[in-house]
Short mmCIF file of C-alpha atoms in Angstrom, two decimals:
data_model
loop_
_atom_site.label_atom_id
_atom_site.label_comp_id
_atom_site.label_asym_id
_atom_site.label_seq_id
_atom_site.Cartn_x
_atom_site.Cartn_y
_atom_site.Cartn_z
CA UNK A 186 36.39 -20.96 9.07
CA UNK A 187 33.13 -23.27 8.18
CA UNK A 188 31.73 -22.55 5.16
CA UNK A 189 27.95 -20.13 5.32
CA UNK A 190 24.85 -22.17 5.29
CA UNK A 191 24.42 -23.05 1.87
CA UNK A 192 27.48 -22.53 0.43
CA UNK A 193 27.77 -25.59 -2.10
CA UNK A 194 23.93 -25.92 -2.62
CA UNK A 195 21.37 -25.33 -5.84
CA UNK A 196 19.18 -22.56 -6.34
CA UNK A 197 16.45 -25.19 -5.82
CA UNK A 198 17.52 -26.87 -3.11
CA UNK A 199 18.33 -23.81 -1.54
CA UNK A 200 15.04 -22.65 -1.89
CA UNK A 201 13.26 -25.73 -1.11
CA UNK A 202 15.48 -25.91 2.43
CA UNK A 203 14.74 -22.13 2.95
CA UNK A 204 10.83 -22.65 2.74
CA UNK A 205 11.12 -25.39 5.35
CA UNK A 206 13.13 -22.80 7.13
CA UNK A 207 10.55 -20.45 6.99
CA UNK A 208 7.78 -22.56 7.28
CA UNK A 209 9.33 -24.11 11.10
CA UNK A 210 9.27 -20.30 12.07
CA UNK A 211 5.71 -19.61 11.43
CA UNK A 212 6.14 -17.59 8.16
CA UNK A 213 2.58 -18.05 6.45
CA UNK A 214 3.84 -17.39 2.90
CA UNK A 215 6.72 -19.41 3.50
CA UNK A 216 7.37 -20.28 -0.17
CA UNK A 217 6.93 -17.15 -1.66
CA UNK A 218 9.11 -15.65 0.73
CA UNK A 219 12.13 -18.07 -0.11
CA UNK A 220 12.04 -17.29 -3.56
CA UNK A 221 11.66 -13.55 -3.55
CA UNK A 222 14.73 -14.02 -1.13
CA UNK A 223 16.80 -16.04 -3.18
CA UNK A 224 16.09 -13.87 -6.00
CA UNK A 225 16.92 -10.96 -4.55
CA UNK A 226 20.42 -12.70 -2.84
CA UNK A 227 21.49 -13.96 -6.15
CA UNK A 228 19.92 -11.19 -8.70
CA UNK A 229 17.79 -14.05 -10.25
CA UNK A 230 13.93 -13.03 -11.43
CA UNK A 231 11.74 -16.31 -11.63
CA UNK A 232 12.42 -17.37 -14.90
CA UNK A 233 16.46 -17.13 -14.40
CA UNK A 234 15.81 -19.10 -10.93
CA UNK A 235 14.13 -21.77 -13.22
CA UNK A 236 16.47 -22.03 -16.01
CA UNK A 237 19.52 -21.60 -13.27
CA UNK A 238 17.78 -24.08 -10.77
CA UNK A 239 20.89 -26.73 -10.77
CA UNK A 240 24.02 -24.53 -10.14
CA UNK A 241 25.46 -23.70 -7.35
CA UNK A 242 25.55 -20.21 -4.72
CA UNK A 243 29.20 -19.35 -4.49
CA UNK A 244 29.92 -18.37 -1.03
CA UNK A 245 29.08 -14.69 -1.69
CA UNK A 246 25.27 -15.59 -2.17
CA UNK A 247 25.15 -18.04 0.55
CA UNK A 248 26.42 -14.89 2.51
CA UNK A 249 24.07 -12.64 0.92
CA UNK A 250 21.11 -14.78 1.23
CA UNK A 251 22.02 -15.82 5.04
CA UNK A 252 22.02 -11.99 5.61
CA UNK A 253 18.59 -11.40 4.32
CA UNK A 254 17.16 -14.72 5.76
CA UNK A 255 18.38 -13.58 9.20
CA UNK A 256 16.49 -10.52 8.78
CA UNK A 257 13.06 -12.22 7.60
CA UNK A 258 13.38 -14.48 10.69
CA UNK A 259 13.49 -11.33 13.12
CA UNK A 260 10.38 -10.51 11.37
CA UNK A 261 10.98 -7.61 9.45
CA UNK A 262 8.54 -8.14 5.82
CA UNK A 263 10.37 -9.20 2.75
CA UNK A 264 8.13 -5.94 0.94
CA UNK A 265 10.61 -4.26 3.27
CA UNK A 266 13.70 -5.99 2.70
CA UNK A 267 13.40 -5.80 -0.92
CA UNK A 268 12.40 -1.97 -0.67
CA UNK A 269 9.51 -2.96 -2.87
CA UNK A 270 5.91 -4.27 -3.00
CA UNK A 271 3.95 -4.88 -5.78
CA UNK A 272 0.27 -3.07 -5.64
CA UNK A 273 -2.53 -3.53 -8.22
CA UNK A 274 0.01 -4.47 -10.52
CA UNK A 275 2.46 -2.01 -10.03
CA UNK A 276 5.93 -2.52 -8.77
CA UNK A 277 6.19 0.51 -5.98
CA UNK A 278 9.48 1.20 -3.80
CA UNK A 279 9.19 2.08 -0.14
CA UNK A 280 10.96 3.91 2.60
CA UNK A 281 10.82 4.10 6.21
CA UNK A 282 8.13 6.71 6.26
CA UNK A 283 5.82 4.69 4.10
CA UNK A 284 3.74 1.59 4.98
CA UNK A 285 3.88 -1.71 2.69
CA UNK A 286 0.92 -1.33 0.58
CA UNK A 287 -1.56 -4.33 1.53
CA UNK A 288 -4.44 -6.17 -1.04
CA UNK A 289 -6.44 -4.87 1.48
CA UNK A 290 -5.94 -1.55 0.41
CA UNK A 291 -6.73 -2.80 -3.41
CA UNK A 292 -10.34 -2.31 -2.41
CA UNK A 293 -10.55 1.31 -2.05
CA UNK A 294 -9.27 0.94 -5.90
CA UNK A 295 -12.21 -0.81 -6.62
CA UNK A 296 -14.70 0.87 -4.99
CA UNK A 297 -13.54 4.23 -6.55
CA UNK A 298 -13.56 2.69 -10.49
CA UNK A 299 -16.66 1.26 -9.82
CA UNK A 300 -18.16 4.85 -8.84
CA UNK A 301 -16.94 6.65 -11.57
CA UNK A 302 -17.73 3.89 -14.44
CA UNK A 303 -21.31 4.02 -13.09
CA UNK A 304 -21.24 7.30 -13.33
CA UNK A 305 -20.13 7.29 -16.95
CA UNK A 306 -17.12 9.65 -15.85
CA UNK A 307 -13.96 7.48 -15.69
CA UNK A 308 -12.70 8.65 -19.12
CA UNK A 309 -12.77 12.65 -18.42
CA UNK A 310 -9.94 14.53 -17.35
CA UNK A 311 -10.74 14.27 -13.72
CA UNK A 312 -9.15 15.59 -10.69
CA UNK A 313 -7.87 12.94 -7.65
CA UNK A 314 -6.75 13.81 -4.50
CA UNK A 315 -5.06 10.50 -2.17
CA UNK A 316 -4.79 12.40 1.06
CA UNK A 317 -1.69 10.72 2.98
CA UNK A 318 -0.68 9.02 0.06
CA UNK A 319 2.19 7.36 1.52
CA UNK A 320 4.36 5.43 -1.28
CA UNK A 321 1.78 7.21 -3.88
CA UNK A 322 -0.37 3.11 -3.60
CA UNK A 323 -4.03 4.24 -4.37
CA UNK A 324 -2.83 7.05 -6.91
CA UNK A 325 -1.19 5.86 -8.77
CA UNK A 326 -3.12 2.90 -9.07
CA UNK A 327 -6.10 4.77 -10.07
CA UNK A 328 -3.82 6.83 -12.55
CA UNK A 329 -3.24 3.53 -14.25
CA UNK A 330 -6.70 2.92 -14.95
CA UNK A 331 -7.98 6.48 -15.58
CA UNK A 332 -5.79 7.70 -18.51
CA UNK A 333 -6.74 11.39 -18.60
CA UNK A 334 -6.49 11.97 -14.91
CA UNK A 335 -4.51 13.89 -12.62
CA UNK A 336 -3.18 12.96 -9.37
CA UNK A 337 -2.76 15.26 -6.18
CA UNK A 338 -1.47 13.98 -3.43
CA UNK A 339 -1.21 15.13 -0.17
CA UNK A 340 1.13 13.89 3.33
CA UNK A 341 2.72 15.58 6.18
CA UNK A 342 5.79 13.39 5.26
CA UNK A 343 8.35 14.98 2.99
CA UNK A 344 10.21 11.36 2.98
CA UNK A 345 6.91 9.81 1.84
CA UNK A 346 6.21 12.42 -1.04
CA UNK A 347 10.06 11.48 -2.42
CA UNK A 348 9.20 7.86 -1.65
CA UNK A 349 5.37 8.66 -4.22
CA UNK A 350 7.05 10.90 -6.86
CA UNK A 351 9.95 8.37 -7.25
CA UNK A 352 7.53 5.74 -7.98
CA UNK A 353 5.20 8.18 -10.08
CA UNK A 354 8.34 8.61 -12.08
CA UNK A 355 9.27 4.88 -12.38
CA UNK A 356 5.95 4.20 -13.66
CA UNK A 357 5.62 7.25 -16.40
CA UNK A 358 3.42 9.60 -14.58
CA UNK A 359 5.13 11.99 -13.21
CA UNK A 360 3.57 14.42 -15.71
CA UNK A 361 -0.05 13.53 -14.62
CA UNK A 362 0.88 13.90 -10.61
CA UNK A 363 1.37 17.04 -8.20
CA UNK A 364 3.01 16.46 -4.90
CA UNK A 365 1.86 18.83 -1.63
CA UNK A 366 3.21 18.38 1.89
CA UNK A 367 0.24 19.22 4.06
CA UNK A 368 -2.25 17.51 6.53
CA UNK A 369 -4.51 15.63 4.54
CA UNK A 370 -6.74 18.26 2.66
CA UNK A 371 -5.17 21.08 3.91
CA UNK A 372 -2.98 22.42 1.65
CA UNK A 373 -5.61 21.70 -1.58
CA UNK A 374 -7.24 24.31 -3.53
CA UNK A 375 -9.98 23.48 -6.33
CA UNK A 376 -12.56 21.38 -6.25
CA UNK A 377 -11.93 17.21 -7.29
CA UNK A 378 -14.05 14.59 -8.51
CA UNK A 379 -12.69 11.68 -6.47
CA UNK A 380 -10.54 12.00 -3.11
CA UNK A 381 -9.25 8.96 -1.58
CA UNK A 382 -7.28 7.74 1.36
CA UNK A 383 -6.05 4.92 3.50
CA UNK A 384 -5.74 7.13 6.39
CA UNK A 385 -4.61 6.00 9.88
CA UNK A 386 -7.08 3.84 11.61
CA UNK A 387 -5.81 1.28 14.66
CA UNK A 388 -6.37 2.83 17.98
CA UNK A 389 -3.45 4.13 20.17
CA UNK A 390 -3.72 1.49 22.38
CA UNK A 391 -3.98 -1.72 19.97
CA UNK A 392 -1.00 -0.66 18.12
CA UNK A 393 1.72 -2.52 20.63
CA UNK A 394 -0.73 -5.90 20.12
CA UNK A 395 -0.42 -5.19 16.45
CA UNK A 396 2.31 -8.10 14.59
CA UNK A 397 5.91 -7.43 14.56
CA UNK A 398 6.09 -6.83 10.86
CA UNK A 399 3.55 -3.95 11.58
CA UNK A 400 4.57 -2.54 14.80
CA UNK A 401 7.89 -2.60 13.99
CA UNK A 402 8.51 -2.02 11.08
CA UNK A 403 5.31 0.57 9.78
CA UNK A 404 5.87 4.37 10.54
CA UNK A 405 3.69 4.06 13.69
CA UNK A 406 2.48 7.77 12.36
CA UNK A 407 1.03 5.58 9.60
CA UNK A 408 -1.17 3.64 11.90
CA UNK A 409 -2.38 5.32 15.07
CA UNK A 410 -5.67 7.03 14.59
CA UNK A 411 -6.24 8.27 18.25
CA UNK A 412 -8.18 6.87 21.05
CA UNK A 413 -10.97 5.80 18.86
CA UNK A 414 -9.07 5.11 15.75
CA UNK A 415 -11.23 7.98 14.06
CA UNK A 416 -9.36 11.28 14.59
CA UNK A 417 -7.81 11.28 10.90
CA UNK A 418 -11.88 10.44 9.51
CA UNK A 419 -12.61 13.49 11.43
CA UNK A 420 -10.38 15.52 9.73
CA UNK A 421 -10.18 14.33 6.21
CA UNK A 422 -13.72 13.70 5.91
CA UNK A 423 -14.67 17.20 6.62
CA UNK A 424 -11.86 18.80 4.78
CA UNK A 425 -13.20 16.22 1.38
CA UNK A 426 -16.84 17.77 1.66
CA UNK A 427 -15.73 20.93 0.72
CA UNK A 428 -12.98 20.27 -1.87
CA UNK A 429 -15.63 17.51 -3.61
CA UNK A 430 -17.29 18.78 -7.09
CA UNK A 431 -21.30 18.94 -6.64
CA UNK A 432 -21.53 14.43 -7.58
CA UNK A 433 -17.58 13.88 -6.01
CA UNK A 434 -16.78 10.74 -4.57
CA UNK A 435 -14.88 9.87 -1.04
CA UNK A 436 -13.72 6.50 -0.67
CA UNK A 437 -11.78 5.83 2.15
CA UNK A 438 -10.72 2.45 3.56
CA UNK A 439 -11.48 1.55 7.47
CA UNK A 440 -10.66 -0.73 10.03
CA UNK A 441 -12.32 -3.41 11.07
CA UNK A 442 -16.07 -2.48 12.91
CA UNK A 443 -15.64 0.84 12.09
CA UNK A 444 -17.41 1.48 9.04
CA UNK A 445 -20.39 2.52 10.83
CA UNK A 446 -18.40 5.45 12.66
CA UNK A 447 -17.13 6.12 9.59
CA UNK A 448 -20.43 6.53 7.49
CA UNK A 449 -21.94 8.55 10.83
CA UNK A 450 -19.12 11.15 9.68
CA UNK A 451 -19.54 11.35 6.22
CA UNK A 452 -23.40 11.89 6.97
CA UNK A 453 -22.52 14.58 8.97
CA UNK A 454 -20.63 16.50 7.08
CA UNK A 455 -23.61 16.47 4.14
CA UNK A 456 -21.85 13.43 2.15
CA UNK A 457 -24.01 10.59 1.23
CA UNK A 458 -22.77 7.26 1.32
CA UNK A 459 -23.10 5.31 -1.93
CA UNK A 460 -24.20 2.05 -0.59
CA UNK A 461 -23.05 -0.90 1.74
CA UNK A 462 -18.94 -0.43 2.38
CA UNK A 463 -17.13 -2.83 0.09
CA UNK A 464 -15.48 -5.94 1.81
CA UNK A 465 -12.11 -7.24 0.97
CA UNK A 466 -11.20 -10.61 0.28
CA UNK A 467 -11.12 -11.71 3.87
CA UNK A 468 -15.05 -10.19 4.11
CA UNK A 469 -14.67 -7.59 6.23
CA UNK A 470 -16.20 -4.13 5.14
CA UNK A 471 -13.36 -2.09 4.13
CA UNK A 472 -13.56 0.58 1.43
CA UNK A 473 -16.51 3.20 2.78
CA UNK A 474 -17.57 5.92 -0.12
CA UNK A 475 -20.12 8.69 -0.21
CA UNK A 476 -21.15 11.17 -2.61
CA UNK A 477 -22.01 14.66 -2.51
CA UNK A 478 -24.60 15.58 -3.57
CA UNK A 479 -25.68 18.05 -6.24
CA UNK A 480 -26.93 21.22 -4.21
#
């Protein structure tokens, strides 16, 4: 029996010949992907790959990492075949019936903790609903930055909430967190200071064009928003204006072009946007917020 590709080899070189690997398949983060993988085959963080960058995979790890490498090449995301992905800082696991948290997504983080320290409120004991929270991303993000907080979060996903809570509970705040299964706003009583949400947004019929890692691997429940993209914004958006406190914030993030749509809504539903949306790194207008406004 012939021995399993790189059986024999270093940690480095194994890496190095893994990238190239990578790299000839069209992987854009072709080095970063080799050495989360060979980390993860051979239980190595980045200073033990380092420090262990001479020795040699037994045939077990050249298994291993063959196994996961196989996988990566069919295009399923390392965030998935790790079962984690790391989100403003935060190391969050994930689950079928959660979607890999994207930087993208890091904006609707901003946007919010730029609201409330302009509006000198980001130290009070506020109330934060992340309707469709998914893996618990925004949350508990905010809840890392907002130390007298609590978190409610909302999805129609009992898998997701487990997925949320575990990582609430991973990261020390499962005190400051309250998990309901509902649709969106739904199931919330009360009134909240801040409501966010990365809500389903690619139209039905974009979502077989969207990439492999997405389409295939991303609860498609996740991702299709309805003919237009917009049904969840019509749903959320009008639940949010009357669970909002009389100043409350909605931040929510949006697809590409649709921020316009998205503001329209808000607007209609007596919300008053705070400004231009806020673009992400790539420059496209992606966390929309309003206000509403004291009556």
């Amino acid at each position: 029996m012939s021995e399993p590709a790189g059986h024999g080899q270093t940690v480095e070189s194994i890496r190095r010949s893994l990238a190239a690997r990578l790299k000839a398949a069209g992987s854009d983060a072709a080095e970063l992907d080799a050495r989360l993988l060979v980390g993860a085959a051979l239980g190595l963080d980045l200073t033990g790959m380092v420090t262990g960058a001479k020795r040699a995979l037994t045939k077990d790890e050249a298994d291993h990492l063959e196994r996961l490498t196989q996988r990566r090449l069919a295009g399923e995301p390392v965030a998935r075949i790790l079962g984690v992905k790391e989100f403003w800082g935060l190391p969050l696991h994930l689950s079928a019936a959660t979607l890999v948290p994207r930087p993208d997504t890091e904006t609707v983080v901003e946007r919010a903790l730029e609201l409330l320290r302009a509006d000198g409120v980001a130290e009070r004991a506020l109330r934060i609903a992340d309707l469709g929270t998914g893996s618990g991303a925004i949350l508990l993000a905010l809840l890392s930055e907002l130390p007298n907080a609590h978190g409610f979060a909302t999805d129609i996903s009992t898998e997701a909430l487990q997925t949320a809570s575990r990582n609430a509970t991973a990261l020390g705040f499962a005190d400051r967190t309250t998990w309901i299964e509902c649709d969106y706003g739904r199931g919330l009583v009360g009134a909240f200071e801040l409501i966010v949400s990365n809500p389903p947004y690619i139209p039905s019929a974009d979502v077989a064009g969207l990439d492999i890692e997405v389409r295939a691997h991303d609860p498609r429940a996740a991702l299709d928003g309805g003919a237009d993209g917009l049904d969840a914004y019509r749903a959320l958006i009008s639940q949010s204006a009357g669970l909002l406190t009389s100043g409350g914030f909605l931040v929510v993030e949006v697809g590409q072009g649709q921020s316009g749509d998205v503001e329209a809504l808000m607007t209609a539903s007596a919300l008053s946007p705070t400004g231009p949306p806020k673009a992400d790194l790539g420059g496209i207008p992606r966390a929309v917020s309003a206000r509403r406004l004291p009556r």
